[in-house]
């Protein structure tokens, strides 16, 4: 069912999922607060994701600052390239993303540069949506929030627009922690910031949002994947950049080079499976491949997991092959050794490039430090020095720029036990807020004004509603006891003793609570309570002491009828 996103957002506000932040001061578009139910739903999604990536797949979770000094984002390319194109109304000053205004005028306006967008908008006579005023020529706008670290002039810094860079700059530490073996992966779950040009679509385009990002570091010449064998015959709906959209088996997709390699295909599958596990509707999911011109500056291949929602098809996750772009960029800019070491089975006589320091030039330039600079140069990977007019190295914790005349990259025959390699990165990057919005959209169902959120128990913010039929005659105490047992067993529960039972069911259905337990006068006679299923409205009676056990079985997927043994 295609639903009105405003209807969903108003339910979210009314029932305590989320609302515009700083509302009492007029709110700021692109910033949202999560209320108790939203925070719980978000935590459940994030914890389920950790279970998959950290526990099942063995990624290492790290946590880095959200603010970083400029050189980090200069190296990553974000300072120069992380831009959108906007136009401004010359009358009312409203701003718009130029590619959004060009929707429907080109198959993929996001792939166009500012010049082409300007021509397209002009040719179609596009004016300000608010006041029909004239629009300026399109201009590029960097989406990072700029700040400074420290008093006075301070150091230029940015709020991170992705968590990924934290994993790249920490490659050496995490590689060492993992006993220096490739492949390995690191993850972060945390906030990211983008100064979006004109966010008008609820949770879809936020200026502060949450990401769950995984960076898998692999051997640059080996993108086969052991886990691929287990999933190769699964199929996913793909929209490739060339050829027709189709549902295709993973092994066929890799063989036909629709998906570039096994690792990318495996992590696309894992992403798809995660989406299904938390309850997204398979009929409204697809993977769309980026056009070459649409791809982020760091990616060599990228597929977006998209969900169809009230806003149309929206991107929830990007799964990209980032190649060696980021690690190499940080090697080049920082001079740090961010390489992995590939040990050969036996030492080999090889002809290879080496970085050879020139003491004749280093001495006069670096004086007492020349020896240490030479040692740092010898540690550089030849790729990071070849053809460069200068390189950065670290000496006694200080960054030193070394001009090309101080070293040469030359071929040498040597007996070596291994070689340094710059790893490639496969990155599944999830937006938590969009995932959450799509989940709510797909779970929303309405019949004769009766709203039910059919959230899966795995993610539902409240698992059980507990109701005493009357808030008296000891029924309230029994209900409180059941509530305590449930929360003690780890099930988020909600005790509700006001209004008719029908109203209470409706309140729980509207926020996606899968089960309700009612204590009535029979409970006092035979010790049983009613358990009611949200989706079937089916009810069964079981012993009140057995409620936590029953909910545990239901969460694991048992049907209500299986509770007969607990009567
Ligand atoms: N590290 C890769 C990266 O940042 P991205 O495609 O720019 O890739 C990843 O972002 C995910 O983050 C998107 O698929 C989307 O779910 C989410 N996302 C990006 N910008 C967002 C925004 N302004 N508001 C909410 N979510 C956003």
XYZ file of C-alpha atoms and ligand atoms in Angstrom:
594
model
C 0.000 0.000 0.000
C 1.421 3.406 -1.026
C 0.867 5.636 1.981
C 0.981 9.326 2.734
C 4.244 9.971 4.617
C 2.604 12.868 6.477
C 0.054 10.462 7.967
C 2.888 8.256 9.222
C 4.873 11.225 10.572
C 1.824 12.486 12.425
C 1.326 9.046 14.028
C 5.029 9.063 14.957
C 4.675 12.450 16.629
C 1.418 11.636 18.412
C 2.587 8.288 19.769
C 6.117 9.227 20.816
C 8.312 7.815 18.050
C 9.790 11.114 16.844
C 9.123 14.799 16.285
C 10.890 17.837 14.814
C 13.756 18.935 17.077
C 13.636 22.314 18.851
C 9.924 22.532 18.063
C 9.270 25.165 20.742
C 11.726 27.454 18.909
C 10.151 26.874 15.514
C 12.152 23.689 14.707
C 15.006 23.316 12.219
C 14.371 21.247 9.113
C 16.502 18.161 8.892
C 16.775 17.696 12.674
C 14.542 15.244 14.552
C 14.249 14.047 18.161
C 13.486 10.424 18.900
C 10.961 9.816 21.661
C 10.806 6.672 23.822
C 9.327 4.419 21.136
C 11.580 5.779 18.368
C 14.699 5.431 20.503
C 13.722 1.836 21.363
C 13.010 0.953 17.714
C 16.325 2.502 16.632
C 18.227 0.614 19.350
C 16.579 -2.651 18.294
C 17.627 -2.116 14.655
C 21.194 -1.222 15.680
C 21.504 -4.153 18.072
C 20.223 -6.583 15.465
C 22.787 -5.155 13.026
C 25.585 -5.601 15.595
C 24.461 -9.205 16.097
C 24.922 -9.759 12.360
C 28.161 -7.860 11.705
C 30.012 -8.150 15.017
C 28.863 -11.532 16.360
C 28.132 -13.460 13.151
C 30.570 -11.901 10.684
C 33.334 -11.097 13.203
C 33.851 -7.378 12.451
C 35.593 -5.327 15.166
C 33.468 -2.470 16.521
C 35.281 0.796 17.191
C 34.059 4.254 18.163
C 35.733 7.470 16.950
C 35.098 11.189 17.549
C 32.464 12.891 15.390
C 34.727 15.899 14.854
C 37.943 15.601 12.852
C 40.675 18.025 11.751
C 40.675 19.260 8.151
C 43.557 17.076 6.838
C 41.411 13.949 7.368
C 38.749 15.215 4.978
C 41.250 16.842 2.643
C 42.793 13.377 2.215
C 39.436 11.624 1.855
C 38.384 14.053 -0.882
C 35.386 15.410 1.045
C 36.733 18.983 1.276
C 36.975 19.192 -2.517
C 34.262 16.858 -3.726
C 31.502 16.341 -1.136
C 29.161 18.845 -2.728
C 25.597 19.142 -3.987
C 24.403 21.679 -6.499
C 21.832 24.275 -5.432
C 19.891 27.182 -6.857
C 18.455 30.118 -4.915
C 15.336 32.139 -5.577
C 16.321 35.733 -6.379
C 13.013 36.999 -4.851
C 12.316 35.027 -1.658
C 15.751 33.484 -1.056
C 14.448 29.871 -0.872
C 17.126 27.307 -1.790
C 16.649 24.062 -3.719
C 18.802 21.152 -4.758
C 19.092 21.608 -8.491
C 18.857 17.871 -9.249
C 15.632 17.633 -7.222
C 14.051 20.459 -9.245
C 15.116 18.613 -12.409
C 13.287 15.400 -11.407
C 11.422 13.994 -14.409
C 13.416 16.116 -16.892
C 16.278 13.645 -17.184
C 16.564 9.894 -16.414
C 19.062 10.614 -13.605
C 19.541 14.303 -12.720
C 21.870 13.354 -9.803
C 24.441 12.308 -12.395
C 24.609 15.834 -13.934
C 27.108 18.612 -13.176
C 26.099 22.192 -12.327
C 26.446 23.406 -15.900
C 24.193 20.695 -17.369
C 21.667 21.156 -14.548
C 21.546 24.899 -15.230
C 20.821 24.283 -18.911
C 18.125 21.704 -18.091
C 16.309 23.958 -15.578
C 16.426 26.896 -17.978
C 15.155 24.813 -20.916
C 12.210 23.676 -18.794
C 11.450 27.180 -17.493
C 11.794 26.122 -13.849
C 10.942 28.845 -11.306
C 10.865 29.046 -7.492
C 8.326 26.544 -6.130
C 7.292 28.962 -3.338
C 6.931 32.317 -5.157
C 7.589 31.619 -8.863
C 10.623 33.951 -8.702
C 13.709 33.606 -10.928
C 16.394 31.140 -9.849
C 20.147 31.784 -9.752
C 22.652 29.772 -11.796
C 23.427 26.462 -10.033
C 26.330 26.539 -7.574
C 28.233 23.828 -5.740
C 27.823 23.673 -1.953
C 30.014 21.593 0.374
C 27.778 19.579 2.695
C 30.168 19.324 5.633
C 29.595 21.383 8.782
C 32.756 23.409 9.325
C 33.981 24.236 12.817
C 37.256 24.816 14.601
C 39.065 23.017 17.373
C 40.494 25.146 20.182
C 40.357 28.808 21.183
C 41.293 31.773 18.982
C 41.905 30.866 15.361
C 41.955 27.199 16.327
C 42.330 24.362 13.835
C 39.847 24.045 11.008
C 37.769 20.940 11.519
C 34.559 19.294 10.271
C 31.799 17.180 11.718
C 32.142 13.815 10.035
C 29.800 13.272 7.074
C 30.330 9.480 7.367
C 31.793 7.263 10.085
C 33.966 5.464 7.511
C 37.029 7.704 7.762
C 37.462 6.653 11.418
C 37.991 3.087 10.243
C 40.454 4.107 7.498
C 42.683 6.330 9.644
C 42.757 3.571 12.287
C 43.615 0.822 9.815
C 47.037 0.093 11.346
C 45.726 -0.157 14.946
C 42.825 -2.442 14.096
C 45.000 -4.549 11.741
C 47.441 -5.062 14.628
C 44.564 -5.870 17.012
C 43.393 -8.538 14.543
C 46.863 -10.173 14.557
C 47.838 -8.660 11.212
C 45.635 -10.778 8.984
C 43.605 -9.889 5.935
C 40.703 -9.934 5.390
C 39.237 -8.252 8.452
C 36.507 -5.747 9.035
C 35.749 -2.833 11.328
C 32.363 -1.261 12.064
C 31.033 1.884 13.639
C 27.520 2.802 14.680
C 27.184 6.523 15.256
C 26.160 9.981 14.201
C 27.036 11.675 10.905
C 26.359 15.258 9.822
C 25.529 16.736 6.439
C 24.394 20.302 5.909
C 21.723 19.221 3.393
C 20.568 22.029 1.112
C 16.847 21.921 1.749
C 15.667 18.878 3.647
C 11.923 18.549 3.206
C 11.346 14.814 3.473
C 11.155 13.870 7.158
C 13.697 11.205 8.072
C 14.908 10.757 4.509
C 17.141 13.796 4.369
C 18.491 14.767 7.763
C 21.266 17.127 8.745
C 22.251 14.844 11.610
C 21.597 11.139 11.294
C 22.815 7.726 12.405
C 24.887 5.356 10.344
C 25.898 1.724 10.730
C 28.973 1.320 8.563
C 31.186 -1.679 7.924
C 34.574 -1.483 6.206
C 35.929 -4.824 5.085
C 39.651 -4.748 4.253
C 40.571 -7.387 1.674
C 43.594 -8.424 -0.386
C 43.594 -6.168 -3.489
C 44.013 -9.126 -5.844
C 41.614 -11.515 -4.165
C 37.942 -10.661 -4.074
C 36.720 -14.230 -3.776
C 34.860 -14.923 -0.539
C 34.511 -18.187 1.407
C 30.971 -17.365 2.613
C 29.847 -16.804 -0.981
C 29.519 -20.555 -1.573
C 26.733 -20.782 1.005
C 24.605 -18.059 -0.563
C 25.462 -18.302 -4.266
C 22.111 -19.789 -5.280
C 20.061 -17.045 -3.552
C 18.421 -14.477 -5.791
C 17.931 -10.722 -5.416
C 16.054 -8.107 -7.464
C 18.705 -6.046 -9.278
C 18.493 -2.898 -11.382
C 21.906 -2.861 -13.109
C 23.210 0.341 -14.701
C 23.293 -1.570 -18.005
C 20.659 -4.122 -19.008
C 17.166 -4.873 -17.758
C 16.065 -5.011 -14.131
C 15.776 -8.637 -13.094
C 15.798 -11.025 -10.146
C 19.017 -12.942 -10.516
C 21.001 -15.581 -8.621
C 24.198 -14.320 -7.013
C 26.494 -16.774 -8.823
C 24.978 -15.821 -12.177
C 25.334 -12.118 -11.357
C 29.039 -12.510 -10.520
C 29.702 -14.784 -13.505
C 28.043 -12.334 -15.897
C 29.983 -9.462 -14.227
C 26.709 -7.744 -13.317
C 28.135 -7.624 -9.779
C 31.910 -7.043 -9.853
C 33.102 -9.686 -7.395
C 32.122 -12.292 -4.774
C 32.812 -10.091 -1.734
C 30.583 -7.322 -3.018
C 27.858 -9.856 -3.917
C 28.096 -11.527 -0.486
C 27.714 -8.246 1.403
C 24.863 -7.172 -0.856
C 23.156 -10.439 0.050
C 23.814 -9.908 3.768
C 22.305 -6.422 3.486
C 19.245 -7.766 1.695
C 18.840 -10.528 4.279
C 19.152 -8.034 7.148
C 16.409 -5.919 5.569
C 14.124 -8.955 5.337
C 14.968 -10.119 8.866
C 13.951 -6.837 10.444
C 10.700 -6.859 8.490
C 10.993 -4.865 5.257
C 8.616 -6.029 2.533
C 10.516 -8.055 -0.134
C 8.065 -6.848 -2.801
C 9.248 -3.271 -2.146
C 13.019 -3.801 -2.097
C 15.608 -3.756 -4.866
C 19.308 -3.157 -5.449
C 20.072 -0.384 -7.944
C 23.554 0.059 -9.393
C 25.005 3.573 -9.602
C 25.743 5.090 -12.983
C 29.454 5.860 -13.422
C 28.681 9.622 -13.253
C 26.547 9.232 -10.102
C 29.126 7.306 -8.080
C 30.772 8.941 -5.053
C 34.334 10.137 -5.725
C 35.823 7.129 -3.886
C 33.802 4.252 -5.362
C 34.569 1.976 -8.303
C 31.234 0.133 -8.054
C 28.223 0.863 -5.883
C 24.795 -0.673 -5.364
C 22.038 0.945 -3.324
C 19.498 -1.114 -1.455
C 16.316 0.839 -2.150
C 12.870 0.552 -0.588
C 9.615 1.773 -2.057
C 7.867 4.095 0.400
C 5.398 6.977 0.421
C 8.283 9.099 -0.901
C 8.867 6.708 -3.828
C 12.036 4.565 -4.047
C 14.580 5.679 -1.451
C 18.150 4.561 -0.779
C 18.590 2.784 2.568
C 22.072 1.295 2.217
C 24.980 1.827 -0.156
C 27.241 -1.177 -0.758
C 30.399 0.068 -2.455
C 33.732 -1.239 -3.656
C 35.973 1.638 -2.518
C 39.107 -0.057 -3.892
C 42.266 1.306 -2.244
C 41.083 4.918 -2.626
C 40.811 5.903 1.038
C 43.686 3.957 2.562
C 46.036 5.097 -0.214
C 44.838 8.699 0.204
C 45.609 8.623 3.943
C 49.026 7.071 3.257
C 49.755 9.836 0.757
C 48.579 12.694 2.976
C 49.779 11.536 6.394
C 52.877 9.527 5.549
C 51.684 6.811 7.957
C 52.259 3.185 7.064
C 48.732 1.890 6.487
C 49.777 -1.178 4.526
C 49.235 -4.850 5.289
C 52.076 -7.340 5.013
C 51.598 -10.364 2.790
C 53.990 -13.092 3.955
C 55.148 -15.523 1.233
C 55.168 -19.285 1.948
C 58.942 -19.176 1.380
C 61.340 -16.229 0.946
C 61.514 -15.272 -2.715
C 64.055 -13.636 -4.970
C 62.047 -10.811 -6.476
C 62.586 -7.796 -8.580
C 60.626 -5.028 -6.932
C 60.332 -1.307 -6.551
C 61.895 0.154 -3.424
C 62.035 3.675 -2.067
C 65.744 4.587 -1.866
C 66.656 7.611 0.290
C 69.314 9.951 -1.106
C 71.568 10.902 1.840
C 73.368 13.542 -0.237
C 70.114 15.541 -0.404
C 68.620 14.542 2.969
C 71.674 15.599 5.031
C 71.718 19.327 4.231
C 67.931 19.542 4.306
C 67.097 17.641 7.506
C 70.433 17.767 9.358
C 70.200 15.756 12.638
C 66.881 14.226 11.584
C 68.149 12.975 8.187
C 68.686 9.369 9.376
C 65.187 9.092 10.798
C 63.671 10.654 7.662
C 65.614 8.097 5.571
C 64.257 5.235 7.702
C 60.713 6.551 7.348
C 61.188 6.818 3.573
C 62.356 3.189 3.367
C 59.140 2.117 5.121
C 56.915 3.794 2.488
C 55.156 1.654 -0.066
C 56.712 2.331 -3.524
C 53.202 3.059 -4.918
C 52.788 5.971 -2.539
C 56.102 7.551 -3.615
C 56.175 6.792 -7.348
C 55.752 9.892 -9.504
C 55.099 12.191 -6.490
C 56.828 15.583 -6.222
C 56.827 15.169 -2.419
C 55.768 12.629 0.208
C 54.757 12.985 3.852
C 56.485 10.882 6.496
C 56.201 10.792 10.259
C 59.324 11.398 12.351
C 59.093 11.468 16.156
C 55.336 12.040 15.937
C 55.763 15.002 13.576
C 54.663 15.143 9.934
C 57.554 15.937 7.607
C 57.238 16.807 3.920
C 60.087 15.304 1.880
C 60.721 16.585 -1.675
C 61.224 14.112 -4.525
C 64.929 14.981 -4.931
C 65.549 13.212 -1.561
C 64.510 9.758 -2.785
C 64.078 7.615 -5.855
C 61.848 4.661 -6.565
C 63.988 2.045 -8.250
C 63.811 -1.650 -9.164
C 65.952 -4.034 -7.157
C 66.485 -7.784 -6.973
C 66.097 -8.920 -3.382
C 65.313 -11.966 -1.289
C 62.173 -11.053 0.588
C 59.830 -12.830 3.000
C 56.769 -10.935 1.831
C 55.474 -7.650 0.476
C 53.507 -4.630 1.575
C 50.042 -4.245 0.113
C 47.452 -1.510 0.314
C 44.141 -3.241 1.111
C 40.956 -2.748 -0.860
C 37.732 -1.934 0.943
C 34.208 -3.242 0.513
C 31.764 -1.044 2.388
C 28.132 -1.647 3.323
C 26.917 1.713 4.666
C 23.481 1.787 6.309
C 21.394 4.829 7.194
C 19.545 3.911 10.403
C 16.904 6.644 10.195
C 15.905 5.817 6.625
C 15.811 2.125 7.506
C 13.519 2.980 10.390
C 11.263 5.145 8.227
C 10.964 2.395 5.601
C 10.184 -0.163 8.303
C 7.381 2.000 9.715
C 6.075 2.647 6.199
C 6.047 -1.064 5.298
C 4.536 -2.021 8.666
C 1.707 0.530 8.490
C -1.718 -0.887 7.767
C -5.075 0.829 8.017
C -8.555 -0.668 7.801
C -11.624 1.486 8.442
C -9.467 4.030 10.311
C -8.022 1.276 12.554
C -4.214 1.509 12.346
C -1.908 -1.419 13.022
C 1.874 -1.291 12.782
C 2.844 -4.820 11.834
C 6.402 -4.519 13.181
C 8.312 -7.751 13.641
C 8.787 -8.754 17.315
C 12.564 -8.510 16.764
C 12.347 -4.729 16.356
C 9.020 -3.801 18.008
C 9.722 -1.203 20.733
C 7.236 -2.834 23.110
C 6.931 -6.611 23.005
C 3.987 -7.038 25.401
C 1.124 -4.874 26.659
C -0.099 -5.969 30.097
C -3.651 -5.043 31.110
C -5.612 -5.618 34.314
C -9.293 -5.771 33.267
C -9.992 -3.393 36.191
C -7.440 -1.379 38.151
C -8.748 -2.910 41.403
C -9.754 -6.140 43.192
C -6.171 -7.365 43.120
C -6.141 -7.587 39.280
C -3.816 -4.570 39.218
C -1.327 -6.297 41.551
C -1.333 -9.489 39.469
C -0.747 -7.413 36.294
C 2.096 -5.519 37.967
C 3.687 -8.886 38.922
C 3.444 -10.138 35.314
C 4.884 -6.848 34.059
C 7.818 -7.176 36.501
C 8.438 -10.791 35.407
C 8.446 -9.767 31.745
C 10.794 -6.795 32.109
C 12.987 -8.901 34.426
C 13.248 -11.464 31.616
C 14.330 -8.694 29.218
C 11.061 -8.040 27.363
C 10.104 -4.383 26.947
C 6.541 -4.224 28.239
C 3.846 -1.632 28.842
C 1.385 -1.695 31.728
C -1.925 -0.055 30.797
C -4.881 0.033 33.195
C -7.039 2.769 31.706
C -9.910 2.679 29.215
C -11.779 -0.256 27.716
C -9.790 -3.347 26.752
C -10.641 -2.587 23.099
C -9.072 0.880 23.413
C -6.018 -0.587 25.066
C -5.590 -3.160 22.281
C -5.933 -0.350 19.742
C -3.232 1.730 21.472
C -0.831 -1.219 21.418
C -1.676 -2.177 17.801
C -0.992 1.375 16.683
C 2.581 1.276 18.040
C 3.306 -2.239 16.787
C 3.164 -4.272 20.034
C 2.900 -7.925 18.941
C 1.163 -9.364 22.030
C -1.116 -8.266 24.875
C -1.727 -10.101 28.139
C -4.982 -9.471 29.996
C -5.606 -10.264 33.657
C -9.319 -10.769 34.426
C -11.480 -12.196 37.188
C -10.859 -15.784 35.990
C -7.194 -15.190 36.726
C -8.077 -15.032 40.407
C -9.885 -18.399 40.175
C -7.666 -20.493 37.895
C -4.416 -18.464 37.618
C -4.671 -18.084 33.829
C -4.426 -14.959 31.660
C -5.297 -14.187 28.042
C -2.533 -13.771 25.466
C -3.673 -11.976 22.298
C -1.821 -11.865 18.980
C -1.755 -8.453 17.213
C -1.889 -9.752 13.637
C -4.528 -12.481 13.965
C -6.446 -11.123 17.012
C -6.385 -14.786 18.103
C -6.411 -15.328 21.874
C -5.343 -18.166 24.143
C -5.258 -18.679 27.906
C -2.125 -19.769 29.717
C -0.900 -19.921 33.319
C 0.213 -16.483 34.479
C 3.588 -17.813 35.701
C 4.278 -19.083 32.182
C 3.939 -15.663 30.498
C 7.696 -14.861 30.146
C 8.343 -18.379 28.783
C 5.437 -18.002 26.354
C 6.717 -14.628 25.114
C 10.206 -16.090 24.670
C 8.721 -18.853 22.479
C 6.614 -16.347 20.534
C 9.607 -14.043 19.901
C 11.455 -17.076 18.508
C 8.636 -17.572 16.034
C 6.307 -20.091 17.715
C 2.600 -19.601 16.925
C -0.009 -18.842 19.560
C -1.444 -22.375 19.237
C 1.883 -23.812 20.425
C 1.201 -22.254 23.834
C -1.442 -24.929 24.617
C 1.101 -26.759 26.735
C 1.420 -23.721 29.004
C -2.255 -23.743 30.033
N 30.330 5.862 3.734
C 29.477 5.805 2.614
C 28.396 6.775 2.636
O 28.375 7.678 3.447
P 26.137 7.402 1.475
O 25.402 6.694 0.374
O 26.448 8.827 1.289
O 27.456 6.552 1.696
C 25.023 5.944 3.335
O 25.333 7.222 2.826
C 23.600 5.898 3.838
O 23.376 6.952 4.788
C 22.535 6.148 2.761
O 22.236 4.949 2.096
C 21.367 6.660 3.572
O 20.618 5.604 4.129
C 22.042 7.401 4.707
N 22.024 8.855 4.478
C 22.846 9.572 3.692
N 22.535 10.873 3.747
C 21.491 10.985 4.595
C 20.703 12.072 5.085
N 20.961 13.334 4.729
N 19.701 11.808 5.964
C 19.437 10.552 6.358
N 20.148 9.492 5.936
C 21.151 9.696 5.067
